[in-house]
CSV table of C-alpha atoms and ligand atoms in Angstrom, one decimal:
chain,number,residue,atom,x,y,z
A,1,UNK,CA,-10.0,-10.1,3.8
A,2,UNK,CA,-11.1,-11.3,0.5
A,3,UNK,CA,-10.7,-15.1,-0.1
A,4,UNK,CA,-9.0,-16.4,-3.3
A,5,UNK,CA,-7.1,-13.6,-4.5
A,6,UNK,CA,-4.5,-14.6,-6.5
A,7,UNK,CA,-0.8,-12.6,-7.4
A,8,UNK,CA,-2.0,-11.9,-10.7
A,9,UNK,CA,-5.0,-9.8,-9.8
A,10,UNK,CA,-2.6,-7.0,-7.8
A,11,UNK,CA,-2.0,-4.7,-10.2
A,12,UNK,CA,-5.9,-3.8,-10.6
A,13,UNK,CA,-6.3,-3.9,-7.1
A,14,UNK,CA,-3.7,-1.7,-6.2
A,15,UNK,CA,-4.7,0.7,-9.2
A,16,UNK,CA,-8.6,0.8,-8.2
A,17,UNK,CA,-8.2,0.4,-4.2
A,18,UNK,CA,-4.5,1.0,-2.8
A,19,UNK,CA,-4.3,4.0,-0.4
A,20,UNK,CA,-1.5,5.8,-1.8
A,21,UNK,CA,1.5,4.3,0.7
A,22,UNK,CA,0.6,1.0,-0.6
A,23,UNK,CA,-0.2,2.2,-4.2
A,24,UNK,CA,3.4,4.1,-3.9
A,25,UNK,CA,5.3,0.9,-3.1
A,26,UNK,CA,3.2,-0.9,-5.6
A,27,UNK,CA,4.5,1.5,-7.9
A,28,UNK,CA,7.9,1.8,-6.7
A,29,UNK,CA,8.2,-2.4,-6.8
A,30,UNK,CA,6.9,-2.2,-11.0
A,31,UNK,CA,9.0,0.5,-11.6
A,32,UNK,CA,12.6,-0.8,-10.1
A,33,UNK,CA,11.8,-5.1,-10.3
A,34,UNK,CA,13.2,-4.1,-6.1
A,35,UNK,CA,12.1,-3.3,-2.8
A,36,UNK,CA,13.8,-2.8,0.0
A,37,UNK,CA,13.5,-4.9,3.1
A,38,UNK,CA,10.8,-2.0,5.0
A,39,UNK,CA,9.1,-1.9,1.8
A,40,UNK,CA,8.9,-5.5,1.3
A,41,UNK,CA,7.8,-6.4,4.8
A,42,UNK,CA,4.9,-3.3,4.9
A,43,UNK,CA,3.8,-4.3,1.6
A,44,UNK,CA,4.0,-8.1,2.0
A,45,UNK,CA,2.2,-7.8,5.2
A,46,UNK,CA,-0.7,-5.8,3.9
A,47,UNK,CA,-1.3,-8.2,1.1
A,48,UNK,CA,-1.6,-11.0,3.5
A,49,UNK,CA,-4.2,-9.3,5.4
A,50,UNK,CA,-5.7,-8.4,1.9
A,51,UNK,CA,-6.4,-11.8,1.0
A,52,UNK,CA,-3.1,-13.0,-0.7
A,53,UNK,CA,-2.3,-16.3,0.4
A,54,UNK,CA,1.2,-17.3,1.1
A,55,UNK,CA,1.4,-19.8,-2.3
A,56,UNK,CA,0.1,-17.0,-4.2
A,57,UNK,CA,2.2,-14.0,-2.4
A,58,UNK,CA,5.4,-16.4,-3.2
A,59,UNK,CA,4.1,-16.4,-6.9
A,60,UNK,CA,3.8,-12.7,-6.8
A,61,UNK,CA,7.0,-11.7,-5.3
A,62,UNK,CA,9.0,-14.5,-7.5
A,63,UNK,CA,7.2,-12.5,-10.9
A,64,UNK,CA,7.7,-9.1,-9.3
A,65,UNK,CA,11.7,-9.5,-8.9
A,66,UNK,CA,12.1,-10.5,-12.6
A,67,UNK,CA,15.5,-9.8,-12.5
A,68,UNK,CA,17.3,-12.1,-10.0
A,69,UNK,CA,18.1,-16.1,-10.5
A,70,UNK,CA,15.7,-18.4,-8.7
A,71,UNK,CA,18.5,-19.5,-6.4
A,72,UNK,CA,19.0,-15.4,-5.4
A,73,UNK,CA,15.2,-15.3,-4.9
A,74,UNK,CA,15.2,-19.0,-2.6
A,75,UNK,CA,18.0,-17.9,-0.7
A,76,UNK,CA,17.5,-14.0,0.2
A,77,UNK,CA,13.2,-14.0,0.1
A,78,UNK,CA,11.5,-16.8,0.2
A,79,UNK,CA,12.3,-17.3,3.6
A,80,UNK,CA,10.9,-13.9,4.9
A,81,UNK,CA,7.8,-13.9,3.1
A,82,UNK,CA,7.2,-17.3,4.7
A,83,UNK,CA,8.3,-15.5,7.8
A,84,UNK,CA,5.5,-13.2,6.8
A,85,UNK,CA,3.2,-15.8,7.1
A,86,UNK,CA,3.9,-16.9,10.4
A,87,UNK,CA,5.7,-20.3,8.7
A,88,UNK,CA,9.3,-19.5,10.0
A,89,UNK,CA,10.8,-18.5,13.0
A,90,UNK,CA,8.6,-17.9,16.2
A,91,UNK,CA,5.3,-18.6,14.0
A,92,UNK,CA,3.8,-15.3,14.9
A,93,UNK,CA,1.0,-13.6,13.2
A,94,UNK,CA,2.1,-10.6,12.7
A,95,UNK,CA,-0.7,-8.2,12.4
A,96,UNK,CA,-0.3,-5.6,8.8
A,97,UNK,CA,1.1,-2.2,9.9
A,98,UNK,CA,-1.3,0.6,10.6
A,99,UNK,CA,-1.2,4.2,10.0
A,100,UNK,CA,0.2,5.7,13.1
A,101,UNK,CA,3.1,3.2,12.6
A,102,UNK,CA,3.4,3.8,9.2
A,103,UNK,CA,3.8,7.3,10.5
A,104,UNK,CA,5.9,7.0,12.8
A,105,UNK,CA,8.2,5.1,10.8
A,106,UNK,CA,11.3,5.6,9.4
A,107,UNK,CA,11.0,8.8,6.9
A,108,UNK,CA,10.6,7.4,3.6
A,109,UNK,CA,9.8,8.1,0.4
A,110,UNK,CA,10.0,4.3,-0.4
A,111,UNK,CA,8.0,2.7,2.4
A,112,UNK,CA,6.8,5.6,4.6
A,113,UNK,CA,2.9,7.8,4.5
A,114,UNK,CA,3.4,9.7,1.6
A,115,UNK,CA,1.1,12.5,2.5
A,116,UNK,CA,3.8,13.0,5.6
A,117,UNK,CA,7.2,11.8,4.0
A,118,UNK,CA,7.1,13.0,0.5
A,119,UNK,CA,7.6,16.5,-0.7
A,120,UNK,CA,4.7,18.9,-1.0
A,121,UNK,CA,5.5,19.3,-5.0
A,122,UNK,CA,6.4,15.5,-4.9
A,123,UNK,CA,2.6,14.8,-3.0
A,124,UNK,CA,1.0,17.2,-5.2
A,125,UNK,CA,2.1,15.5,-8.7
A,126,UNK,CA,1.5,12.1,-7.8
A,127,UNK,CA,-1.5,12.4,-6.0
A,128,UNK,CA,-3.0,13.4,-9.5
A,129,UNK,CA,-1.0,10.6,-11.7
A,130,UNK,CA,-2.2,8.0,-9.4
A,131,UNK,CA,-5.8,9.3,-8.1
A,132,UNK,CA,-6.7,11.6,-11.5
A,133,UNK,CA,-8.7,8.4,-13.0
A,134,UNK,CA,-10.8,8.1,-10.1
A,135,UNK,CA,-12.0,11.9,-9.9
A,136,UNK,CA,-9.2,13.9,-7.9
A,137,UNK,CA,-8.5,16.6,-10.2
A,138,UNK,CA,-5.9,19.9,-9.6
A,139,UNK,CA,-8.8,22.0,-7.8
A,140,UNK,CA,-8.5,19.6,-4.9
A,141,UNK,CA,-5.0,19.8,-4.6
A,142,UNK,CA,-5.2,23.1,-2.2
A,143,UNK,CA,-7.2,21.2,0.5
A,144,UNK,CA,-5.2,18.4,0.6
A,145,UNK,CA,-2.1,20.6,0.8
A,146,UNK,CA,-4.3,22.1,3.9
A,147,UNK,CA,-4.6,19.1,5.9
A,148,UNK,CA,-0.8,18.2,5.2
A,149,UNK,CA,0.4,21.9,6.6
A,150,UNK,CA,-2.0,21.1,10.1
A,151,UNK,CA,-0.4,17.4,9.9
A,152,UNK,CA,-3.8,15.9,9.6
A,153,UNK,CA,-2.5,13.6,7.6
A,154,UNK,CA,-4.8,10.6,8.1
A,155,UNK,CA,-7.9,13.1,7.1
A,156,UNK,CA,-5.8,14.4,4.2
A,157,UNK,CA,-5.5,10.5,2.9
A,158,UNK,CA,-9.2,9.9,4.5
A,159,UNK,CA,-10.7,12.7,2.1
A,160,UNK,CA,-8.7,11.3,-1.2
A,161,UNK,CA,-10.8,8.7,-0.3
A,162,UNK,CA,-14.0,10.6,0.1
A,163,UNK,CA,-13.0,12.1,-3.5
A,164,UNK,CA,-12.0,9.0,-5.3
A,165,UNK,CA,-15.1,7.3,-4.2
A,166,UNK,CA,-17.9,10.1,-5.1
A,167,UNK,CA,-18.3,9.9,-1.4
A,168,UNK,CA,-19.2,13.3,0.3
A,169,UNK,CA,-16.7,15.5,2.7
A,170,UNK,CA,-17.4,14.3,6.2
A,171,UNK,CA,-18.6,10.4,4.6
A,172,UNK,CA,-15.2,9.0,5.5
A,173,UNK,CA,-14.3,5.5,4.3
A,174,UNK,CA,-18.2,4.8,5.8
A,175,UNK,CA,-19.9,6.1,8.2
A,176,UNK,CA,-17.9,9.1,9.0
A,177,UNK,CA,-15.0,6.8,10.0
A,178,UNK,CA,-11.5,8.3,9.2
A,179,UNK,CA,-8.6,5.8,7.9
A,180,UNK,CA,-6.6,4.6,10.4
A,181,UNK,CA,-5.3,1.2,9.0
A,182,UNK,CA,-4.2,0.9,5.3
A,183,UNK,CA,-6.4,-2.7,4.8
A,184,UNK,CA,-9.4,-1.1,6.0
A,185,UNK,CA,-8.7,1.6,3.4
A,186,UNK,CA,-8.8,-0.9,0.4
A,187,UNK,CA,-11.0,-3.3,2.0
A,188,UNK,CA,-13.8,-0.3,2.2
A,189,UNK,CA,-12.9,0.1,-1.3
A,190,UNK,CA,-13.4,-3.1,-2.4
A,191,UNK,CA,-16.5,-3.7,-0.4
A,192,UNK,CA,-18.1,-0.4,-2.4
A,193,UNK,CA,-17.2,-1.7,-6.0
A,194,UNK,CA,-19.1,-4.8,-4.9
B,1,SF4,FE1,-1.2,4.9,4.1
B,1,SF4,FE2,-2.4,5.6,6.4
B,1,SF4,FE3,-0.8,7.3,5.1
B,1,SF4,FE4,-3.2,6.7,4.2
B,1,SF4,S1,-2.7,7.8,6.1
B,1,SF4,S2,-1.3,6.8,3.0
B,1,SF4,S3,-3.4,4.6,4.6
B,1,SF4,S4,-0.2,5.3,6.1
């Protein structure tokens, strides 16, 4: 967790350190002003374990739905990303959503693992758009595609990470350690720049 993030600092985040389920909802959330309710709980839940507090994930979620009245926003949002926060409700601290559930999750192209729920064309193209500034070039495609056939998909995502971060095949996110958690993806990201 990094302290004193703030809603304005998420799009370079998500562009330098996102794996690519959060980068793809990131994306998806620019692109249509929207998010669906999966969507808006995975992604709202891993920027509270990033660091975003819940004043500042407020301010990011009222900026990122530019197209609704406050009164739409206070009465259909606020109230589940304070939820989020374990302000609402039961008061639980609910934990981000790892990989395997992520996974195992409903199929989507929207919220779900892209390197298991998009198609291979669809994983191929946007692996480069997103990734292609940080050193993942074509050439690497076929060994991604690889990993995807075998279903490995949390080594498939683990080695875009060895790529994007110069790292060597077999480094991991550190260590050797494969990505099993999408925070510890972009928290080993961050740590690195550092
Ligand atoms: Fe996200 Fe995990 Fe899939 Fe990587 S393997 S894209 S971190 S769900």
């Amino acid at each position: 967790t990094t302290e004193g993030l703030s809603a304005d600092m998420i799009d370079d985040i998500a562009r330098k350190h996102y794996p690519m389920c959060m980068r793809n909802m990131h994306t998806n959330l620019r692109r249509d002003h929207h998010l669906k309710h999966f969507g808006r709980l995975t992604y709202g839940l891993f920027l509270k374990v990033l660091g975003l507090s819940l004043d500042e994930a407020i301010v990011f979620w009222r900026k990122s739905f530019d197209r609704i009245t406050d009164d739409k926003f206070n009465k259909e949002y606020r109230y589940n990303i304070r939820h989020s926060y374990g302000q609402e409700g039961k008061r639980a601290n609910y934990p981000a959503k790892s990989c395997s559930q992520i996974l195992q999750g409903e199929p989507s192209s929207e919220h779900g693992c892209p390197y298991r729920h998009f198609t291979m064309e669809n994983l191929q193209t946007t692996l480069l758009t997103m990734y292609s500034s940080q050193g993942l070039q074509s050439h690497h495609l076929p060994e991604i595609a690889d990993l995807v056939k075998k279903q490995s998909y949390h080594v498939a995502c683990t080695r875009v990470f060895e790529i994007t971060h110069s790292m060597k095949k077999g480094d991991g996110i550190g260590e050797g350690e494969s990505v099993t958690h999408p925070n510890q993806y972009a928290a080993r990201s961050m740590e690195l720049e550092k």
